[in-house]
Amino acid sequence: DGGITQSPKYLFRKEGQNVTLSCEQNLNHDAMYWYRQDPGQGLRLIYYSQIVNDFQKGDIAEGYSVSREKKESFPLTVTSAQKNPTAFYLCASSILLGQQNEKLFFGSGTQLSVL
Amino acid sequence: AQTVTQSQPEMSVQEAETVTLSCTYDTSESNYYLFWYKQPPSRQMILVIRQEAYKQQNATENRFSVNFQKAAKSFSLKISDSQLGDTAMYFCAFMKRRYLNTDKLIFGTGTRLQVFP
């Protein structure tokens, strides 16, 4: 079955530690996104990538980094510079616009907490 | 910059009744898409309905329909015959339309809907 897989489901970070959240899709989608969701709030965009080896900052990119070496994969690293990383992280993907079916498909999310 | 506003933090409805969730947005773009996503307690984001701005006809998906008022920049979601499984957080979202390219989805802050038996 095609879809987006995020791992792990739960992740704990120690002070000063970098952690990486995985996102893999087998939908052959060109664009991939990372969103952060805080309790009771909407989703805020961290980074997005429209093609391999290219990505753009979203609204809250500080303290995060990404890579897009393969079309299927878009890992997010939460660095020690992110002082308030506790949140629910959602990965999404979409096909190119112009194909009359533009929408985002979401993974099941990763809950990151600070120890 | 585009913004999406959902002015109802919480709503409740009795099973089998109809409820309408409000959404307004601000943009200078003429070509765009609007979406309603549902997030149940599992926290999985599920697409409910999608509207293309250049289409005047309101989108419908079974019990879900929208009232799209482009001039007023309003995009409300009507849920008919509400079911217990409709209990969730509902997010309104906006995406610019770009030719042969894709763009980011901008979300509102959400409306928590509780369906009572």
mmCIF file of C-alpha atoms in Angstrom:
data_model
loop_
_atom_site.group_PDB
_atom_site.id
_atom_site.type_symbol
_atom_site.label_atom_id
_atom_site.label_comp_id
_atom_site.label_asym_id
_atom_site.label_seq_id
_atom_site.Cartn_x
_atom_site.Cartn_y
_atom_site.Cartn_z
ATOM 1 C CA ASP A 1 0.000 0.000 0.000
ATOM 2 C CA GLY A 2 1.237 3.478 -0.826
ATOM 3 C CA GLY A 3 1.652 5.979 1.947
ATOM 4 C CA ILE A 4 3.856 8.060 4.200
ATOM 5 C CA THR A 5 5.733 6.439 7.049
ATOM 6 C CA GLN A 6 7.023 8.420 9.982
ATOM 7 C CA SER A 7 9.275 6.958 12.633
ATOM 8 C CA PRO A 8 9.577 6.702 15.493
ATOM 9 C CA LYS A 9 6.080 7.279 16.866
ATOM 10 C CA TYR A 10 7.531 8.614 20.126
ATOM 11 C CA LEU A 11 10.955 10.176 20.637
ATOM 12 C CA PHE A 12 12.690 11.601 23.663
ATOM 13 C CA ARG A 13 15.476 14.132 23.543
ATOM 14 C CA LYS A 14 18.027 14.953 26.192
ATOM 15 C CA GLU A 15 19.323 18.462 26.703
ATOM 16 C CA GLY A 16 21.907 19.415 24.092
ATOM 17 C CA GLN A 17 21.152 16.423 21.915
ATOM 18 C CA ASN A 18 20.301 16.386 18.211
ATOM 19 C CA VAL A 19 17.572 13.981 17.141
ATOM 20 C CA THR A 20 16.375 12.978 13.677
ATOM 21 C CA LEU A 21 12.803 12.217 12.693
ATOM 22 C CA SER A 22 12.323 9.961 9.702
ATOM 23 C CA CYS A 23 9.807 10.450 6.891
ATOM 24 C CA GLU A 24 9.549 8.105 3.924
ATOM 25 C CA GLN A 25 6.926 8.061 1.156
ATOM 26 C CA ASN A 26 6.280 5.587 -1.648
ATOM 27 C CA LEU A 27 3.667 7.691 -3.419
ATOM 28 C CA ASN A 28 6.163 9.051 -5.981
ATOM 29 C CA HIS A 29 5.339 12.556 -4.766
ATOM 30 C CA ASP A 30 7.659 15.402 -5.652
ATOM 31 C CA ALA A 31 7.012 17.719 -2.718
ATOM 32 C CA MET A 32 7.474 16.945 0.959
ATOM 33 C CA TYR A 33 6.796 19.030 4.065
ATOM 34 C CA TRP A 34 7.427 19.120 7.792
ATOM 35 C CA TYR A 35 4.885 20.689 10.129
ATOM 36 C CA ARG A 36 4.953 21.219 13.860
ATOM 37 C CA GLN A 37 1.798 21.047 15.985
ATOM 38 C CA ASP A 38 1.669 22.328 19.556
ATOM 39 C CA PRO A 39 -1.182 21.308 21.882
ATOM 40 C CA GLY A 40 -4.478 22.894 20.907
ATOM 41 C CA GLN A 41 -2.918 24.757 18.011
ATOM 42 C CA GLY A 42 -2.770 24.559 14.269
ATOM 43 C CA LEU A 43 0.089 23.310 12.132
ATOM 44 C CA ARG A 44 3.088 25.502 11.437
ATOM 45 C CA LEU A 45 5.454 24.858 8.535
ATOM 46 C CA ILE A 46 9.093 24.111 9.375
ATOM 47 C CA TYR A 47 10.623 23.197 6.007
ATOM 48 C CA TYR A 48 9.462 22.023 2.622
ATOM 49 C CA SER A 49 11.078 20.555 -0.465
ATOM 50 C CA GLN A 50 9.746 20.558 -3.995
ATOM 51 C CA ILE A 51 12.533 18.545 -5.658
ATOM 52 C CA VAL A 52 15.502 16.438 -4.663
ATOM 53 C CA ASN A 53 18.496 18.364 -3.317
ATOM 54 C CA ASP A 54 16.436 21.506 -2.787
ATOM 55 C CA PHE A 55 14.406 22.765 0.175
ATOM 56 C CA GLN A 56 13.022 26.013 1.581
ATOM 57 C CA LYS A 57 12.526 27.347 5.077
ATOM 58 C CA GLY A 58 9.027 27.625 6.396
ATOM 59 C CA ASP A 59 7.751 29.912 9.120
ATOM 60 C CA ILE A 60 9.622 28.329 12.045
ATOM 61 C CA ALA A 61 12.853 26.863 10.619
ATOM 62 C CA GLU A 62 15.195 28.043 13.374
ATOM 63 C CA GLY A 63 16.693 25.122 15.287
ATOM 64 C CA TYR A 64 15.800 22.585 12.605
ATOM 65 C CA SER A 65 17.593 21.160 9.573
ATOM 66 C CA VAL A 66 16.534 18.891 6.706
ATOM 67 C CA SER A 67 17.980 17.049 3.727
ATOM 68 C CA ARG A 68 16.432 15.713 0.524
ATOM 69 C CA GLU A 69 18.926 13.331 -1.020
ATOM 70 C CA LYS A 70 16.245 10.973 -2.315
ATOM 71 C CA LYS A 71 12.761 11.645 -3.629
ATOM 72 C CA GLU A 72 11.293 9.197 -1.113
ATOM 73 C CA SER A 73 12.942 10.572 2.009
ATOM 74 C CA PHE A 74 12.860 13.886 3.895
ATOM 75 C CA PRO A 75 14.391 13.528 7.378
ATOM 76 C CA LEU A 76 14.098 16.334 9.930
ATOM 77 C CA THR A 77 16.817 16.979 12.502
ATOM 78 C CA VAL A 78 15.872 18.823 15.666
ATOM 79 C CA THR A 79 19.097 20.434 16.822
ATOM 80 C CA SER A 80 20.158 21.544 20.270
ATOM 81 C CA ALA A 81 19.506 25.109 19.111
ATOM 82 C CA GLN A 82 15.753 24.406 19.231
ATOM 83 C CA LYS A 83 15.007 25.349 22.816
ATOM 84 C CA ASN A 84 11.385 24.244 22.901
ATOM 85 C CA PRO A 85 11.217 21.084 20.796
ATOM 86 C CA THR A 86 8.363 19.324 22.591
ATOM 87 C CA ALA A 87 5.613 19.021 19.978
ATOM 88 C CA PHE A 88 3.884 16.709 17.542
ATOM 89 C CA TYR A 89 5.653 16.605 14.172
ATOM 90 C CA LEU A 90 3.816 15.777 10.975
ATOM 91 C CA CYS A 91 5.356 14.972 7.611
ATOM 92 C CA ALA A 92 3.354 15.384 4.418
ATOM 93 C CA SER A 93 3.785 14.988 0.682
ATOM 94 C CA SER A 94 2.019 16.085 -2.488
ATOM 95 C CA ILE A 95 2.176 15.656 -6.242
ATOM 96 C CA LEU A 96 3.094 18.484 -8.544
ATOM 97 C CA LEU A 97 0.449 21.071 -9.157
ATOM 98 C CA GLY A 98 -1.147 21.087 -12.545
ATOM 99 C CA GLN A 99 -2.227 17.474 -12.226
ATOM 100 C CA GLN A 100 -5.686 18.437 -11.004
ATOM 101 C CA ASN A 101 -5.421 16.494 -7.799
ATOM 102 C CA GLU A 102 -3.383 18.733 -5.561
ATOM 103 C CA LYS A 103 -3.632 17.928 -1.890
ATOM 104 C CA LEU A 104 -1.363 16.913 0.948
ATOM 105 C CA PHE A 105 -1.110 13.403 2.312
ATOM 106 C CA PHE A 106 0.063 13.151 5.910
ATOM 107 C CA GLY A 107 2.012 10.621 7.910
ATOM 108 C CA SER A 108 0.873 9.482 11.350
ATOM 109 C CA GLY A 109 3.247 11.810 13.185
ATOM 110 C CA THR A 110 6.045 11.713 15.743
ATOM 111 C CA GLN A 111 5.624 12.983 19.303
ATOM 112 C CA LEU A 112 8.881 14.502 20.506
ATOM 113 C CA SER A 113 9.392 15.162 24.200
ATOM 114 C CA VAL A 114 12.303 16.534 26.188
ATOM 115 C CA LEU A 115 13.688 14.486 29.081
ATOM 116 C CA ALA B 1 1.098 36.798 3.095
ATOM 117 C CA GLN B 2 -1.862 34.499 3.325
ATOM 118 C CA THR B 3 -3.703 33.965 6.600
ATOM 119 C CA VAL B 4 -6.474 31.580 7.601
ATOM 120 C CA THR B 5 -8.797 32.344 10.501
ATOM 121 C CA GLN B 6 -11.095 29.950 12.329
ATOM 122 C CA SER B 7 -13.042 31.965 14.869
ATOM 123 C CA GLN B 8 -14.761 29.063 16.636
ATOM 124 C CA PRO B 9 -12.320 27.255 18.961
ATOM 125 C CA GLU B 10 -14.976 24.719 20.012
ATOM 126 C CA MET B 11 -18.333 23.564 18.719
ATOM 127 C CA SER B 12 -20.742 20.867 19.789
ATOM 128 C CA VAL B 13 -23.653 19.162 18.056
ATOM 129 C CA GLN B 14 -26.054 16.374 18.798
ATOM 130 C CA GLU B 15 -25.890 13.207 16.792
ATOM 131 C CA ALA B 16 -27.918 13.371 13.523
ATOM 132 C CA GLU B 17 -28.019 17.167 13.619
ATOM 133 C CA THR B 18 -26.253 19.602 11.268
ATOM 134 C CA VAL B 19 -23.338 21.824 12.206
ATOM 135 C CA THR B 20 -21.419 24.501 10.308
ATOM 136 C CA LEU B 21 -17.778 25.385 10.950
ATOM 137 C CA SER B 22 -16.542 28.795 9.851
ATOM 138 C CA CYS B 23 -13.347 29.777 8.076
ATOM 139 C CA THR B 24 -12.168 33.030 6.549
ATOM 140 C CA TYR B 25 -8.936 33.701 4.736
ATOM 141 C CA ASP B 26 -6.973 36.605 3.415
ATOM 142 C CA THR B 27 -5.071 36.529 0.140
ATOM 143 C CA SER B 28 -4.326 38.633 -2.903
ATOM 144 C CA GLU B 29 -4.047 35.525 -5.067
ATOM 145 C CA SER B 30 -6.786 34.673 -7.564
ATOM 146 C CA ASN B 31 -5.900 31.014 -8.098
ATOM 147 C CA TYR B 32 -5.782 28.826 -5.038
ATOM 148 C CA TYR B 33 -7.191 25.795 -3.267
ATOM 149 C CA LEU B 34 -9.024 25.509 0.023
ATOM 150 C CA PHE B 35 -9.217 22.425 2.194
ATOM 151 C CA TRP B 36 -10.828 21.075 5.314
ATOM 152 C CA TYR B 37 -8.799 18.494 7.213
ATOM 153 C CA LYS B 38 -10.022 16.421 10.131
ATOM 154 C CA GLN B 39 -7.777 15.333 12.994
ATOM 155 C CA PRO B 40 -9.412 12.727 15.265
ATOM 156 C CA PRO B 41 -7.914 11.714 18.630
ATOM 157 C CA SER B 42 -5.480 9.421 16.768
ATOM 158 C CA ARG B 43 -3.961 12.681 15.443
ATOM 159 C CA GLN B 44 -3.915 11.388 11.869
ATOM 160 C CA MET B 45 -4.695 14.228 9.447
ATOM 161 C CA ILE B 46 -7.505 13.229 7.094
ATOM 162 C CA LEU B 47 -8.631 15.243 4.090
ATOM 163 C CA VAL B 48 -12.362 15.943 4.310
ATOM 164 C CA ILE B 49 -12.999 18.136 1.299
ATOM 165 C CA ARG B 50 -11.192 20.260 -1.269
ATOM 166 C CA GLN B 51 -12.340 23.332 -3.225
ATOM 167 C CA GLU B 52 -10.716 24.893 -6.266
ATOM 168 C CA ALA B 53 -11.120 28.665 -6.225
ATOM 169 C CA TYR B 54 -11.826 28.946 -9.929
ATOM 170 C CA LYS B 55 -14.860 26.655 -9.589
ATOM 171 C CA GLN B 56 -18.062 28.398 -8.550
ATOM 172 C CA GLN B 57 -19.786 25.167 -7.609
ATOM 173 C CA ASN B 58 -19.460 24.239 -3.950
ATOM 174 C CA ALA B 59 -17.676 20.951 -3.280
ATOM 175 C CA THR B 60 -19.542 18.091 -1.606
ATOM 176 C CA GLU B 61 -18.393 14.746 -0.207
ATOM 177 C CA ASN B 62 -21.242 12.645 1.134
ATOM 178 C CA ARG B 63 -22.365 14.344 4.385
ATOM 179 C CA PHE B 64 -19.792 17.119 4.055
ATOM 180 C CA SER B 65 -20.305 20.234 1.955
ATOM 181 C CA VAL B 66 -18.818 23.695 1.784
ATOM 182 C CA ASN B 67 -20.168 27.177 1.272
ATOM 183 C CA PHE B 68 -17.450 28.941 -0.713
ATOM 184 C CA GLN B 69 -17.888 32.694 -0.988
ATOM 185 C CA LYS B 70 -14.867 33.932 -2.969
ATOM 186 C CA ALA B 71 -15.635 37.646 -2.770
ATOM 187 C CA ALA B 72 -16.145 37.443 0.980
ATOM 188 C CA LYS B 73 -13.137 35.095 1.346
ATOM 189 C CA SER B 74 -15.233 32.681 3.339
ATOM 190 C CA PHE B 75 -15.120 28.878 3.285
ATOM 191 C CA SER B 76 -17.444 27.191 5.772
ATOM 192 C CA LEU B 77 -17.893 23.443 6.262
ATOM 193 C CA LYS B 78 -21.330 21.942 6.814
ATOM 194 C CA ILE B 79 -21.605 18.485 8.343
ATOM 195 C CA SER B 80 -25.030 16.932 7.923
ATOM 196 C CA ASP B 81 -26.391 13.999 9.927
ATOM 197 C CA SER B 82 -23.527 14.289 12.420
ATOM 198 C CA GLN B 83 -22.071 11.025 13.689
ATOM 199 C CA LEU B 84 -20.061 10.234 16.808
ATOM 200 C CA GLY B 85 -17.084 9.502 14.570
ATOM 201 C CA ASP B 86 -17.100 13.119 13.399
ATOM 202 C CA THR B 87 -15.728 14.151 16.789
ATOM 203 C CA ALA B 88 -12.352 15.666 15.943
ATOM 204 C CA MET B 89 -10.341 18.799 15.425
ATOM 205 C CA TYR B 90 -11.135 20.412 12.066
ATOM 206 C CA PHE B 91 -8.599 22.559 10.251
ATOM 207 C CA CYS B 92 -9.229 24.924 7.368
ATOM 208 C CA ALA B 93 -6.252 25.344 5.029
ATOM 209 C CA PHE B 94 -5.172 27.397 2.007
ATOM 210 C CA MET B 95 -2.750 26.629 -0.825
ATOM 211 C CA LYS B 96 -1.695 28.892 -3.678
ATOM 212 C CA ARG B 97 -1.998 27.379 -7.122
ATOM 213 C CA ARG B 98 1.208 27.358 -9.109
ATOM 214 C CA TYR B 99 1.736 25.991 -12.594
ATOM 215 C CA LEU B 100 3.928 22.860 -12.631
ATOM 216 C CA ASN B 101 4.969 23.489 -9.090
ATOM 217 C CA THR B 102 3.584 22.920 -5.674
ATOM 218 C CA ASP B 103 3.186 25.195 -2.698
ATOM 219 C CA LYS B 104 2.813 24.994 1.049
ATOM 220 C CA LEU B 105 -0.421 24.529 2.935
ATOM 221 C CA ILE B 106 -1.321 27.288 5.402
ATOM 222 C CA PHE B 107 -3.533 26.198 8.286
ATOM 223 C CA GLY B 108 -5.988 27.893 10.592
ATOM 224 C CA THR B 109 -5.851 27.226 14.335
ATOM 225 C CA GLY B 110 -8.636 24.666 14.224
ATOM 226 C CA THR B 111 -12.131 24.074 15.613
ATOM 227 C CA ARG B 112 -12.691 21.263 18.087
ATOM 228 C CA LEU B 113 -16.007 19.547 17.290
ATOM 229 C CA GLN B 114 -17.731 17.320 19.823
ATOM 230 C CA VAL B 115 -20.670 15.195 18.703
ATOM 231 C CA PHE B 116 -22.966 14.134 21.556
ATOM 232 C CA PRO B 117 -25.257 11.093 21.480
#
